[in-house]
PDB file of C-alpha atoms in Angstrom:
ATOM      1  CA  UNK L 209     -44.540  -6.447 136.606  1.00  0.00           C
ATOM      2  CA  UNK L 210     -46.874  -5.311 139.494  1.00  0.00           C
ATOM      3  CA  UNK L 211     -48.378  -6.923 142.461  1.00  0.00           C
ATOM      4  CA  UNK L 212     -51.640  -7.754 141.060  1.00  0.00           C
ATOM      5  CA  UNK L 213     -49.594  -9.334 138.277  1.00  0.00           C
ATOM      6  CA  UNK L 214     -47.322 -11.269 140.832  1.00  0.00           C
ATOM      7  CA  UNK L 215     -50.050 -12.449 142.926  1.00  0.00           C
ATOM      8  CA  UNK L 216     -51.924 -13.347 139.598  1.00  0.00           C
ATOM      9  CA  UNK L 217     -49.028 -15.674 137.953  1.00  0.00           C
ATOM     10  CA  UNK L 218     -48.647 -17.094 141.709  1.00  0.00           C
ATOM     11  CA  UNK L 219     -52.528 -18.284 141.175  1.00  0.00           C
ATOM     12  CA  UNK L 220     -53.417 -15.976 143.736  1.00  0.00           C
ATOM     13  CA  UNK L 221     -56.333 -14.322 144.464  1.00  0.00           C
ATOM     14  CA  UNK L 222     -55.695 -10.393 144.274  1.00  0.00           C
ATOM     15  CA  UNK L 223     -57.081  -8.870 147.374  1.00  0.00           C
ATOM     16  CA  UNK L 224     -56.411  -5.099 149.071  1.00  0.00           C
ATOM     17  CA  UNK L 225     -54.600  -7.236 151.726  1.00  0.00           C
ATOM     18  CA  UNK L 226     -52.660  -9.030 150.097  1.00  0.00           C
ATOM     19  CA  UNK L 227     -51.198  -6.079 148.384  1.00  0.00           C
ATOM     20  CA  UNK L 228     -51.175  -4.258 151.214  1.00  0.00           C
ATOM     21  CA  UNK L 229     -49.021  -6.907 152.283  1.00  0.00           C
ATOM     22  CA  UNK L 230     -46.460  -6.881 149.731  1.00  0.00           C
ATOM     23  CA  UNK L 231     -46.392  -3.331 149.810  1.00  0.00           C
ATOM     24  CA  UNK L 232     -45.621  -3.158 153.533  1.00  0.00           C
ATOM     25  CA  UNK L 233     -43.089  -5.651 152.905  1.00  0.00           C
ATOM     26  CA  UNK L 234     -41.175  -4.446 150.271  1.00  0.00           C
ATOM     27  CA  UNK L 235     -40.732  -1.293 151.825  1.00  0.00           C
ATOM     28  CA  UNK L 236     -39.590  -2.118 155.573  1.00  0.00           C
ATOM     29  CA  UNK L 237     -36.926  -3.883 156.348  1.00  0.00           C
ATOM     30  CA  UNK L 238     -37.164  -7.608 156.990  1.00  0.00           C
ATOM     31  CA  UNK L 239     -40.546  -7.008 158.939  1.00  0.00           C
ATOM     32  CA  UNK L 240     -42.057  -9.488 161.447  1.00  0.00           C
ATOM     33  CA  UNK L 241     -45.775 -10.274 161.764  1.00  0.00           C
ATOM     34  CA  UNK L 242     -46.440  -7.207 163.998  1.00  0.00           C
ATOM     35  CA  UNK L 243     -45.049  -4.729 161.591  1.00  0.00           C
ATOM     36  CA  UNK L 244     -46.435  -6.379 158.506  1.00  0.00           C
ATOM     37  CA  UNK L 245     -49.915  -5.869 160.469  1.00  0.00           C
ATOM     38  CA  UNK L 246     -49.593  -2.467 161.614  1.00  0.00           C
ATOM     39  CA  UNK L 247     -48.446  -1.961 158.258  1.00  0.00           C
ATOM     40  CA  UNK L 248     -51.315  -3.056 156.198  1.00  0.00           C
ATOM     41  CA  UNK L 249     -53.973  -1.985 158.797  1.00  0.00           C
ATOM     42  CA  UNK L 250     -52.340   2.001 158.174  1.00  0.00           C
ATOM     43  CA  UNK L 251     -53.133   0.744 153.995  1.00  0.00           C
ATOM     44  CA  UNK L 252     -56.557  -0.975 154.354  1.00  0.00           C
ATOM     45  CA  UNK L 253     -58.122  -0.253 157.970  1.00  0.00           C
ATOM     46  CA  UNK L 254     -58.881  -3.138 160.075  1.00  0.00           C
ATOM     47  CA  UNK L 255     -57.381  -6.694 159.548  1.00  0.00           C
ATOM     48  CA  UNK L 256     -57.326  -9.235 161.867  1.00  0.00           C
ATOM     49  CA  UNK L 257     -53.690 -11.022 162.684  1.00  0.00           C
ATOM     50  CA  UNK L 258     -54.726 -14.161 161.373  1.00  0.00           C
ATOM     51  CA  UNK L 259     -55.140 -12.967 157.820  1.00  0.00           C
ATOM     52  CA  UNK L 260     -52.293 -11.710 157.842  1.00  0.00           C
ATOM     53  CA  UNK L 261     -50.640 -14.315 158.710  1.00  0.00           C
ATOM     54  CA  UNK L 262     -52.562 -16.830 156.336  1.00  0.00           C
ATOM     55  CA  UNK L 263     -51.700 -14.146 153.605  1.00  0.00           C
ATOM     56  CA  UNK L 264     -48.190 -14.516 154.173  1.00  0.00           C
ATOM     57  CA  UNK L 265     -48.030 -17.987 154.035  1.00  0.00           C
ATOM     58  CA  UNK L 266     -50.120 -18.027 150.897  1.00  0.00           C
ATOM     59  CA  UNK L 267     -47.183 -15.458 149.687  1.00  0.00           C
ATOM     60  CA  UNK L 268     -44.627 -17.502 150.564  1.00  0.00           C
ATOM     61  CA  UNK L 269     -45.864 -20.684 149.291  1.00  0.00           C
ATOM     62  CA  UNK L 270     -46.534 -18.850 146.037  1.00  0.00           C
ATOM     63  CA  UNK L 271     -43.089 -17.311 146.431  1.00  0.00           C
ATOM     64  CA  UNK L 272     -43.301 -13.716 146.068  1.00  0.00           C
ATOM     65  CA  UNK L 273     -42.363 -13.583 149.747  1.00  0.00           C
ATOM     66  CA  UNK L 274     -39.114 -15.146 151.591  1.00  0.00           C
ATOM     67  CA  UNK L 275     -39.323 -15.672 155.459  1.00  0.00           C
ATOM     68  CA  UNK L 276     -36.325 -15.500 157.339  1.00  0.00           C
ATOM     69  CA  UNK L 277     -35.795 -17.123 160.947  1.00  0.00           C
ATOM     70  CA  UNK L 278     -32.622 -15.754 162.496  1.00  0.00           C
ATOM     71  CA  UNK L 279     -32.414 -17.391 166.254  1.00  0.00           C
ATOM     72  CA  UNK L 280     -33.626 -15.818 168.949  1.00  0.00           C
ATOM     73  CA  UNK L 281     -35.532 -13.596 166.727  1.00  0.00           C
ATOM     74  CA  UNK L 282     -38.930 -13.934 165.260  1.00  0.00           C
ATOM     75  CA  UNK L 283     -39.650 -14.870 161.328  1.00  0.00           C
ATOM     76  CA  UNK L 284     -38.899 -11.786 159.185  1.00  0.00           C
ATOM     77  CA  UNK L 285     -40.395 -11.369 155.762  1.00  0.00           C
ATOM     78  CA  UNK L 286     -38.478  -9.807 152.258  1.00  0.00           C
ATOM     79  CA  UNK L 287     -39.419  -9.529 149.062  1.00  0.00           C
ATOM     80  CA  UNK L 288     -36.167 -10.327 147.771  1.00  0.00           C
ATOM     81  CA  UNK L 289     -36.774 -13.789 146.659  1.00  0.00           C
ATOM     82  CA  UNK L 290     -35.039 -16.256 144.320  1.00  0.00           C
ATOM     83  CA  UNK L 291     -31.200 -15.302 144.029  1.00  0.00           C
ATOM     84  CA  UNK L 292     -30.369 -17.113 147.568  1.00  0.00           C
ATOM     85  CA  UNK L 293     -28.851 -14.358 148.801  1.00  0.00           C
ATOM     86  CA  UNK L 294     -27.737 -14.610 152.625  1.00  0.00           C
ATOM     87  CA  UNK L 295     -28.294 -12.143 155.853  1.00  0.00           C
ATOM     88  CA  UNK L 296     -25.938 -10.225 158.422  1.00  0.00           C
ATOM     89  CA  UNK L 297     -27.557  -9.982 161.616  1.00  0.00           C
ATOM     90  CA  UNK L 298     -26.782  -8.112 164.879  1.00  0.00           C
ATOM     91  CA  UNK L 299     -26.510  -9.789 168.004  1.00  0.00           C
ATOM     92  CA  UNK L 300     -27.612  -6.496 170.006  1.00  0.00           C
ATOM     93  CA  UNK L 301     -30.425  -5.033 168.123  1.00  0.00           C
ATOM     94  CA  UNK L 302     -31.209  -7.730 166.071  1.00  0.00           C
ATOM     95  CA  UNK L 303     -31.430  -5.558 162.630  1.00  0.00           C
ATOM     96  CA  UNK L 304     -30.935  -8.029 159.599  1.00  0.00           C
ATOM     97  CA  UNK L 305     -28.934  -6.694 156.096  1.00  0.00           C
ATOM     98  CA  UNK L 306     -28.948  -8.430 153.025  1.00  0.00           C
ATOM     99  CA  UNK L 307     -25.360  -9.571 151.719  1.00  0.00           C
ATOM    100  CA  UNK L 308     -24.714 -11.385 148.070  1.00  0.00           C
ATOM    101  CA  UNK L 309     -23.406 -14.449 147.840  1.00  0.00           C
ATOM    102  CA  UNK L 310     -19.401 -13.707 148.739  1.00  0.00           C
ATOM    103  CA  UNK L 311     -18.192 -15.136 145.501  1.00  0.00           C
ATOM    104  CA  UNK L 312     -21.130 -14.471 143.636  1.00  0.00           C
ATOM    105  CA  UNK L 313     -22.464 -17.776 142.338  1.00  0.00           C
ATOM    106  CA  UNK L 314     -23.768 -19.564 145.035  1.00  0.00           C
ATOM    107  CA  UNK L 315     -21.221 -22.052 145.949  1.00  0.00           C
ATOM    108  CA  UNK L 316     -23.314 -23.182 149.215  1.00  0.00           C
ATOM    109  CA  UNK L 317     -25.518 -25.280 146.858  1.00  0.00           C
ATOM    110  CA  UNK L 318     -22.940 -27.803 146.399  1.00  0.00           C
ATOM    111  CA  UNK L 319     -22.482 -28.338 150.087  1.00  0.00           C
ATOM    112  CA  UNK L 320     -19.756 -31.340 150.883  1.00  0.00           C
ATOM    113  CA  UNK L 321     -21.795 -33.889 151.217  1.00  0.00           C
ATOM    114  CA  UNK L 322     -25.892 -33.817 149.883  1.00  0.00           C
ATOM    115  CA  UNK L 323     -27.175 -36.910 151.813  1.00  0.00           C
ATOM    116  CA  UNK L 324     -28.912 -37.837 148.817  1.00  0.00           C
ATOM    117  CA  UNK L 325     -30.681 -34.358 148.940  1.00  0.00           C
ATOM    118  CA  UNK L 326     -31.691 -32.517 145.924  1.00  0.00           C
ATOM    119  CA  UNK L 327     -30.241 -28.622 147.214  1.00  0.00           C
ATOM    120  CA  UNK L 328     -32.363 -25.875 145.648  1.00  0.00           C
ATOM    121  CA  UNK L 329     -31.649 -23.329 148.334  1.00  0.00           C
ATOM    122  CA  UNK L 330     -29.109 -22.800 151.081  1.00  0.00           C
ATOM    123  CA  UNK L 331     -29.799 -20.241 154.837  1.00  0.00           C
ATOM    124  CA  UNK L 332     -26.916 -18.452 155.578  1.00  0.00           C
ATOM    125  CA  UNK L 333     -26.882 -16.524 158.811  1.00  0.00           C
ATOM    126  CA  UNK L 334     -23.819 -14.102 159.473  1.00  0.00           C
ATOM    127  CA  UNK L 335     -23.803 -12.979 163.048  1.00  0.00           C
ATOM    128  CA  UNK L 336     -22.174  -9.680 164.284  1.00  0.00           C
ATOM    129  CA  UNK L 337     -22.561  -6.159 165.504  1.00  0.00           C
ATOM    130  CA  UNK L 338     -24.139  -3.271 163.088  1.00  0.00           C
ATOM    131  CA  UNK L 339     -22.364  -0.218 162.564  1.00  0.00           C
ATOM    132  CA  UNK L 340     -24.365   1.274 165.017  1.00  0.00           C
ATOM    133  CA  UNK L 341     -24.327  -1.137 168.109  1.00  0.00           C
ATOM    134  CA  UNK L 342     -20.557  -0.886 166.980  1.00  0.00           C
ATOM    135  CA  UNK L 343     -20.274   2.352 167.554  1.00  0.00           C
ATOM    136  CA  UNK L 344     -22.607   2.565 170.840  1.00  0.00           C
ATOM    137  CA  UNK L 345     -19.833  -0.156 172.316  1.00  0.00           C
ATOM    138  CA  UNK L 346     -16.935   2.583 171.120  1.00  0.00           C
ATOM    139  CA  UNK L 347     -18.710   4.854 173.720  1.00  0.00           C
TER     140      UNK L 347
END
């Protein structure tokens, strides 16, 4: 299914932005605001920042879009949405890596205790060094 198709099912509007957007997003990696922008501006010319951001929310709200808020770092955008997947992240440069669930079927939906919560998705945050800050430090 393509984009227009997405945004259409989504009951979005389809709009040169928007798939600029998804685009841009689907081929960086767990891109922030500023690089979505500078992305779609190199697709479409001039956008402002606001659009973009009220584009992303739309995209998120219709989920074709996850945003990701690792601390210290600002949201990220993926288009990997819907198999609650988790996210290694590097405490020196900050570059985020998908990871599957480690025993594959999503175990951290059934957390110990719900609170009377109905649990449709779980955040999981592993923190670390990359490869490469790992092998900077070996230096």
């Amino acid at each position: 299914m393509g984009d227009e198709d997405r945004l259409r099912k989504a009951g979005l509007r389809v709009t040169a932005a928007r798939l600029a957007i998804m685009q841009t997003v689907r081929e960086g990696d767990h891109l922030d605001v500023d690089a979505v922008h500078r992305g779609v501006r190199d697709r479409v010319g001039q956008v402002s920042l606001q659009a973009v951001y009220d584009s992303l929310h739309a995209l998120q709200r219709g989920g074709l879009l996850r945003r990701i808020e690792p601390a210290g770092s600002p949201a990220r955008y993926e288009t990997r949405v819907g198999d609650n997947h988790h996210h290694l992240v590097c405490r020196q440069c900050g570059k985020v890596t998908d990871v599957d669930c480690a025993v594959g079927h999503a175990p951290c939906l059934a957390p110990a205790s719900d609170a009377g919560y109905l649990v449709d998705e779980a955040d999981v945050i592993y923190w670390g060094l990359c490869p490469d800050c790992r092998s900077e430090d070996a230096r």
